Structure formats: structure tokens, C-alpha cells
Amino acid sequence: MSPLAPQCSSNETMLDPRRGFLLLFCYNSLNIMAIKEIKTRDLQVKQFIKEKINEIASTVDGVAINTLSGGVDSSVVTMLGHKALGKRLKTYLIDNGLMRQGEPKRVVAIFKKLGIPVKIVDAKKEFFSALKGITDPEEKRKAITSTFYKDVFGKIVRKSKAKYLLQGTNYTDIEETIAGVKRQHNILDQLGIDTKKEYGYKLIEPLVQLRKSSVRIVGKTLGLPKNIYNRPPFPGPALAARVIGEANPERIEIVRKATKVVEEELANTDAFQYLAILHENKVTGVRNGKRDFGLQIEIRCWESKDAQTGSPTRLPYSILDKLAKRITQEVKGVVSVTYNITKKPPSTIEAV
Ligand code: XMP
């Protein structure tokens, strides 16, 4: 079996238990065992790229479709797919309203420079209406996953008539899935495609044999800019994973502004990940001599290799001080900024 293009008809999709996040694998347990990891030290990067481009080109007849978030995996898959198929690859960036400041346009501009057209789909309304009133973390993640696959991407796939879906699943995703299987599902079901009526959809996952460090090397060799192939991780549910309580447009905007400050100030730290979290509870503050019952932002900055464990970075106090000053000045309503000093475990990297 080629690890590249498993058939979807008899396959399984599994749920990551913490995230309520469907990892979209098309492999039954036998096939999973057939995926052979390519370790970074064994990666013949040019050969790998050549093989994957050939495999995609010989598998796809007609049109293939993929979504780009601007993360490392989806960016590398977009590059491979474009090199294999040119205009026959249709790439969409789904703007869920939960991305960082200026992110959708920035990502599209980067790919435009590389000669790859990406269409932005404005799906803010769909996502915010699905998130309305939801405060439970798992329910939030489920609402985002279901809106993405069923309401937005599923419609695009059906309308496009594409029978091939390209996806950036990597080896670690597969391992995590095997470790935490909770429920089996079919990706086409998730996309709202009736498998009884429609046959022949294929999922193409060129990165399943690689871990993130190797995916970064492939991205670099393919000519992606460093700010893409070297990006710190960012969660699928985006800023909704950083709002405790309801993720409505106003609260997302607050955490978006705080995130901008944190990313600007901590970009040079070489930390694994750094983020801002908006708390649900307000606290008493004082502004211009008057009581101000306001918002709390928590900052986290992590040292980690694989996100399985982590320690807070020992940031110099001068940086913490600057973060507190900038956030209380630049993000309206914030009266308190804290720094998380807990390790993972028992903390997790994200707050939701
Ligand atoms: P946690 O919070 O579980 O995060 O310690 C570990 C790593 O995974 C990222 N993360 C996610 N990524 N969907 C994703 O695509 C998610 O729901 C999700 N939750 C956490 C997190 O940013 C960290 O790198």
C-alpha cells in the first residue's frame, strides 16, 4: 500500500479525547501499522519531495482540494500539491474569525508571492453563531470542528466536485490518535458526504511518515519562508482555545490584541510557544483614581521539545514588566496581567 493515498471507503476517523478534535485519518489499524516513520536523520529530503510530487500527480485525475491555515503542515502540503498539480489544486483559507491579527491576508500574500493562489472563505458568522453561549471547553472545540467540516469545508468540497482531499496529517498526529481512540468516524461523514450515495473520494496525506521537525525541513527545502516553516505551534481552534468562557467576537478581539503584544515582545526568546489567555472572571482594578472592575490576561511562555511536557520560560522581569504595561495600555478593559509559573503537567500549554 502506498502510504500516500489510502482509500477512504472502509476507513476510520478518530477523536482526540482532550481536544474533542477529529483527527482525520483514513487508516484502519492494519494500515496504521503499515506507515513507516521516516526519522529526521534518515530523511533524504530532495528524494522525498520528488516522490511525493510524483505520487500526488499520478494519483489525482481532475481537481484536488485543500485548506491552508498558514501552519507548517498545511503550508507544506499546499506547496507539494501545487508543485504536483498546479492549477488543479484548489486551496482555501477558511477565515473562522478566530485567527490572529491580519493572519488570513498575511498568509494569502505569502503564498501569492510563491505563485500559489489561495481563496479566503469568510466563515466568521458560521463560527460565531456555533460558538454562541458555549462555555465548556470540549463543547467549544466540538462546535468549531463540526462547523469547519460540515458547514463550511463540506459545502466547498461538494460544490467543487473534487474527489481528492489533500491533508497535512503527520506521524505524531497518528500516534496520538492511536493512544487516545475514543470514537470512530468517517471523514466523509464529517464533511456531510453520504458515502452510500457517493463513492470514490480519496484522502491524500503526504506527510504521514514525518514528524514536525522533518516537515519543517521539507518546508525549508521547498522554498517556504522561515516565518512559515519555523512557526511556533498554534492550536486548531485558534484564539477560541485562549478565551476562558464564551468565545464571542468582542472577547476574541481582546485576546487577539493581547496576543499581538505577547508575540511582538517574546518573538526573540526562542521559546517553544508563547500565548495570551483571557480569563472569564473580572477583578477590581484602579484607573485614574477610580475603581475599575476589569479583565484579566494571563501570559504563558513555554520551554518544551514536543509539547508533551513543558516548563515556563524564566523570562527577565524587565520583559514581564513591559508586557504588563503594554497590555494594560493597549488592550481596553484589562486591569490585571499575570504570568503562569506552572509546569506541564499538571498545567497544559493551552488554557481551554
Ligand atoms: P496542550 O494544551 O494539550 O497542547 O498542552 C499541546 C500542543 O497542542 C496544541 N493544541 C492544539 N492543536 N488543536 C490543535 O491543532 C487543538 O485543539 C489543540 N489544543 C492544543 C497546543 O498549542 C500545543 O502546542
XYZ file of C-alpha atoms and ligand atoms in Angstrom:
376
model
C 0.000 0.000 0.000
C 1.260 3.471 -0.734
C 1.319 5.499 2.485
C 0.225 8.441 0.402
C -3.221 7.711 -0.818
C -5.322 5.409 1.284
C -8.866 4.735 0.113
C -11.481 6.241 2.353
C -14.296 3.804 1.883
C -13.566 1.452 4.807
C -11.710 3.823 6.994
C -11.813 5.408 10.393
C -11.596 8.871 11.804
C -10.762 9.145 15.455
C -11.339 11.623 18.209
C -8.543 13.166 20.200
C -10.015 12.956 23.710
C -8.628 16.215 25.145
C -9.461 18.334 22.171
C -12.773 16.951 21.021
C -10.879 17.342 17.812
C -11.335 14.929 14.986
C -8.090 13.685 13.608
C -8.971 12.803 10.133
C -7.357 9.532 9.401
C -8.366 7.187 6.791
C -6.478 4.237 8.163
C -7.749 1.099 9.760
C -5.496 -0.432 12.414
C -3.753 -2.621 9.858
C -2.919 0.356 7.687
C -1.610 2.360 10.643
C 0.955 -0.333 11.244
C 1.954 -0.109 7.605
C 3.002 3.540 7.967
C 6.725 3.579 8.364
C 8.139 6.603 10.141
C 10.986 8.354 8.361
C 13.247 9.699 11.095
C 14.859 13.096 10.548
C 18.321 11.522 10.336
C 17.124 9.199 7.533
C 15.213 11.838 5.583
C 16.539 12.244 2.044
C 14.668 15.467 1.640
C 15.029 16.044 -2.119
C 14.187 12.431 -2.881
C 11.193 12.589 -0.510
C 9.845 15.719 -2.197
C 10.281 14.205 -5.662
C 8.479 11.023 -4.643
C 5.549 12.821 -3.033
C 5.087 15.133 -6.008
C 5.085 12.118 -8.343
C 2.668 10.212 -6.129
C 0.220 13.127 -5.920
C 0.458 13.764 -9.673
C -0.144 10.118 -10.552
C -2.985 9.688 -8.037
C -5.097 12.742 -8.861
C -7.100 12.946 -12.023
C -9.133 16.123 -12.186
C -9.190 18.510 -9.268
C -7.881 18.209 -5.708
C -8.754 20.475 -2.828
C -7.115 21.511 0.433
C -7.378 24.049 3.202
C -4.481 26.196 4.310
C -4.271 27.637 7.811
C -0.758 29.040 7.492
C 0.615 26.434 9.923
C 3.656 24.371 8.956
C 1.848 21.166 7.903
C -0.872 22.709 5.761
C 1.677 25.070 4.176
C 3.991 22.202 3.191
C 1.090 20.191 1.781
C -0.043 23.215 -0.227
C 3.449 23.552 -1.715
C 3.689 19.843 -2.587
C 0.186 19.789 -4.049
C 0.818 22.896 -6.087
C 4.069 21.513 -7.478
C 2.307 18.285 -8.412
C -0.946 19.685 -9.781
C -0.561 23.401 -10.483
C -3.979 24.944 -11.087
C -5.713 21.623 -10.466
C -5.147 22.159 -6.749
C -7.769 24.457 -5.225
C -6.577 25.885 -1.928
C -8.907 27.621 0.528
C -8.188 29.538 3.700
C -11.226 29.437 5.925
C -11.435 32.639 7.921
C -13.195 31.491 11.088
C -12.841 34.867 12.822
C -10.588 33.228 15.411
C -7.228 33.828 13.751
C -4.517 36.211 14.851
C -4.471 39.855 13.765
C -4.120 40.205 9.990
C -3.386 36.471 9.663
C -5.709 35.456 6.770
C -4.473 38.217 4.447
C -0.856 37.780 5.523
C -0.877 34.054 4.737
C -2.563 34.593 1.369
C 0.019 37.274 0.497
C 2.918 34.926 1.341
C 1.520 32.232 -0.935
C 0.729 34.736 -3.676
C 4.431 35.653 -3.689
C 5.180 31.955 -4.148
C 2.810 31.851 -7.129
C 0.077 29.921 -5.326
C -3.452 31.350 -5.362
C -5.415 30.865 -2.150
C -9.080 31.777 -1.807
C -10.252 33.211 1.513
C -13.663 31.964 2.591
C -15.318 34.310 5.068
C -16.990 31.985 7.563
C -16.912 34.244 10.638
C -20.683 34.281 11.002
C -20.964 30.487 10.898
C -18.288 30.002 13.558
C -19.511 32.701 15.926
C -23.076 31.517 15.728
C -21.910 27.953 16.503
C -19.919 29.257 19.495
C -22.685 31.454 20.873
C -23.405 30.765 24.528
C -20.917 27.878 24.784
C -18.525 27.989 27.733
C -17.480 24.351 28.138
C -14.034 23.780 26.528
C -14.918 20.462 24.882
C -18.212 21.799 23.558
C -16.354 24.777 22.081
C -13.879 22.509 20.307
C -16.680 20.298 19.020
C -18.615 23.315 17.700
C -15.534 24.524 15.830
C -14.740 21.097 14.357
C -18.277 20.490 13.238
C -18.669 23.988 11.742
C -15.390 23.585 9.886
C -16.102 20.173 8.371
C -19.863 20.080 7.977
C -20.986 23.631 7.451
C -18.028 25.178 5.684
C -15.461 22.792 4.179
C -18.015 20.066 3.416
C -20.026 22.523 1.311
C -16.914 23.658 -0.554
C -15.858 20.065 -1.282
C -19.274 19.086 -2.596
C -19.576 22.193 -4.731
C -16.069 21.806 -6.182
C -16.718 18.246 -7.390
C -13.159 17.438 -6.250
C -12.731 13.796 -5.305
C -9.293 14.234 -3.786
C -8.585 15.945 -0.471
C -5.028 16.820 0.491
C -4.250 16.932 4.185
C -1.190 17.606 6.357
C -1.616 14.787 8.912
C 1.796 13.924 10.363
C 3.203 10.890 12.181
C 2.724 12.357 15.658
C -0.942 13.019 14.913
C -1.341 9.343 14.083
C 0.473 8.214 17.224
C -1.640 10.489 19.433
C -4.738 9.163 17.792
C -3.780 5.552 18.418
C -3.061 6.418 22.055
C -6.405 8.092 22.613
C -9.004 6.462 20.417
C -12.455 7.259 21.663
C -14.802 7.010 18.805
C -14.587 6.041 15.211
C -15.967 8.127 12.478
C -15.700 8.594 8.780
C -14.209 11.799 7.421
C -16.731 11.904 4.604
C -19.474 11.755 7.181
C -17.841 14.757 8.851
C -17.910 16.568 5.570
C -21.587 15.787 5.202
C -20.947 13.485 2.263
C -23.261 10.497 2.077
C -20.906 7.564 1.465
C -23.785 5.347 0.378
C -24.618 7.685 -2.470
C -21.150 8.929 -3.349
C -18.077 6.837 -3.878
C -14.516 7.447 -4.906
C -13.358 10.173 -2.528
C -9.687 9.866 -1.666
C -7.723 11.444 1.156
C -4.091 12.192 0.324
C -1.722 12.668 3.266
C 1.844 13.090 2.011
C 3.336 13.858 5.448
C 2.113 10.853 7.443
C 5.623 9.400 7.712
C 7.195 12.570 9.121
C 7.338 14.295 12.468
C 7.179 18.062 12.742
C 10.986 18.588 12.686
C 11.161 16.765 9.335
C 8.118 18.600 7.993
C 9.982 21.839 8.740
C 12.988 20.599 6.725
C 10.737 19.694 3.796
C 9.146 23.162 4.005
C 12.519 24.867 4.009
C 13.705 22.811 1.018
C 10.501 23.595 -0.862
C 11.276 27.299 -0.512
C 8.771 28.342 2.133
C 9.862 31.450 4.067
C 11.384 30.906 7.521
C 8.468 32.600 9.265
C 6.283 29.787 7.927
C 8.449 26.648 8.161
C 9.757 27.646 11.599
C 6.477 28.810 13.147
C 5.681 28.027 16.781
C 2.680 25.687 17.110
C -0.782 27.249 17.111
C -3.930 25.307 18.027
C -6.600 24.336 15.507
C -9.377 26.095 17.483
C -7.133 29.179 17.277
C -7.872 32.046 19.681
C -11.010 30.258 20.949
C -8.568 27.970 22.819
C -7.337 31.064 24.626
C -10.618 32.522 25.801
C -11.938 31.003 29.006
C -15.719 31.165 28.789
C -17.687 32.283 25.755
C -15.636 32.997 22.624
C -17.694 35.804 21.118
C -16.337 38.422 18.660
C -15.665 41.009 21.403
C -13.756 38.611 23.657
C -11.801 37.150 20.729
C -10.786 40.693 19.764
C -9.443 41.313 23.289
C -7.300 38.171 23.271
C -6.221 38.927 19.683
C -4.833 42.317 20.764
C -3.078 40.807 23.789
C -1.656 38.028 21.567
C -0.170 40.624 19.237
C 1.677 42.267 22.130
C 2.886 38.926 23.524
C 4.108 37.726 20.119
C 5.916 41.007 19.440
C 7.648 41.060 22.811
C 8.552 37.357 23.004
C 9.488 36.649 19.373
C 13.197 36.721 20.195
C 13.053 34.398 23.174
C 13.388 31.157 21.155
C 10.694 29.717 23.424
C 8.619 26.770 22.173
C 5.323 28.681 22.398
C 4.014 31.896 23.957
C 0.452 32.999 24.336
C -2.134 35.212 26.000
C -5.285 33.956 27.674
C -8.413 35.927 28.530
C -9.938 34.906 31.852
C -13.638 34.651 32.455
C -13.734 36.445 35.807
C -13.235 40.137 36.215
C -11.163 41.666 39.036
C -11.070 45.007 40.734
C -8.511 47.457 39.428
C -7.976 51.182 39.719
C -7.657 53.617 36.858
C -7.401 57.419 37.073
C -8.109 57.166 40.774
C -11.394 55.319 40.211
C -12.391 51.707 40.782
C -12.328 49.790 37.514
C -13.800 46.293 37.548
C -11.855 44.891 34.614
C -10.429 41.991 32.624
C -7.547 39.646 33.394
C -4.995 38.439 30.863
C -2.682 35.549 31.650
C 0.590 35.131 29.756
C 2.251 31.764 29.211
C 5.661 31.154 27.684
C 6.870 27.559 27.330
C 10.114 25.641 27.083
C 9.310 22.288 25.525
C 10.542 19.833 22.888
C 7.363 18.045 21.917
C 4.521 19.750 23.834
C 4.075 16.590 25.924
C 5.772 18.247 28.897
C 6.800 21.854 29.381
C 8.282 24.392 31.772
C 7.647 28.107 31.955
C 10.466 30.188 30.488
C 12.356 32.167 33.145
C 11.636 35.485 31.492
C 13.578 38.515 32.730
C 11.462 40.728 34.935
C 12.023 43.676 32.583
C 10.176 41.783 29.815
C 7.314 40.829 32.150
C 7.077 44.429 33.256
C 6.903 45.638 29.658
C 4.239 43.074 28.806
C 2.076 44.200 31.728
C 2.464 47.863 30.805
C 1.721 47.383 27.115
C -1.256 45.078 27.626
C -2.956 47.306 30.200
C -2.373 50.325 27.963
C -3.181 48.781 24.581
C -5.970 46.330 25.364
C -9.081 48.125 26.502
C -10.598 46.950 29.775
C -7.597 44.939 31.048
C -6.587 45.772 34.618
C -4.559 42.678 35.512
C -1.776 40.730 33.748
C -0.322 37.556 35.245
C 2.426 35.118 34.220
C 1.858 31.374 34.551
C 4.635 29.658 36.539
C 3.209 26.127 36.439
C 4.830 23.216 34.589
C 3.018 20.851 32.237
C 1.856 18.575 33.839
C -0.278 19.457 35.718
C -0.888 22.529 33.528
C -1.434 22.166 29.798
C 0.027 24.502 27.205
C -3.324 25.999 26.202
C -5.969 27.031 28.704
C -9.074 25.550 27.057
P -1.942 21.185 25.324
O -2.790 22.384 25.613
O -2.730 19.916 25.159
O -1.274 21.478 23.911
O -0.803 21.023 26.320
C -0.240 20.723 23.336
C 0.086 21.303 21.979
O -1.002 21.118 21.075
C -1.555 22.369 20.701
N -3.011 22.240 20.810
C -3.849 22.028 19.786
N -3.619 21.948 18.483
N -5.922 21.591 18.106
C -4.663 21.722 17.625
O -4.465 21.679 16.413
C -6.235 21.663 19.405
O -7.376 21.548 19.805
C -5.133 21.898 20.283
N -5.043 22.023 21.632
C -3.748 22.215 21.924
C -1.012 23.388 21.660
O -0.969 24.678 21.086
C 0.327 22.801 21.993
O 1.301 23.097 21.002
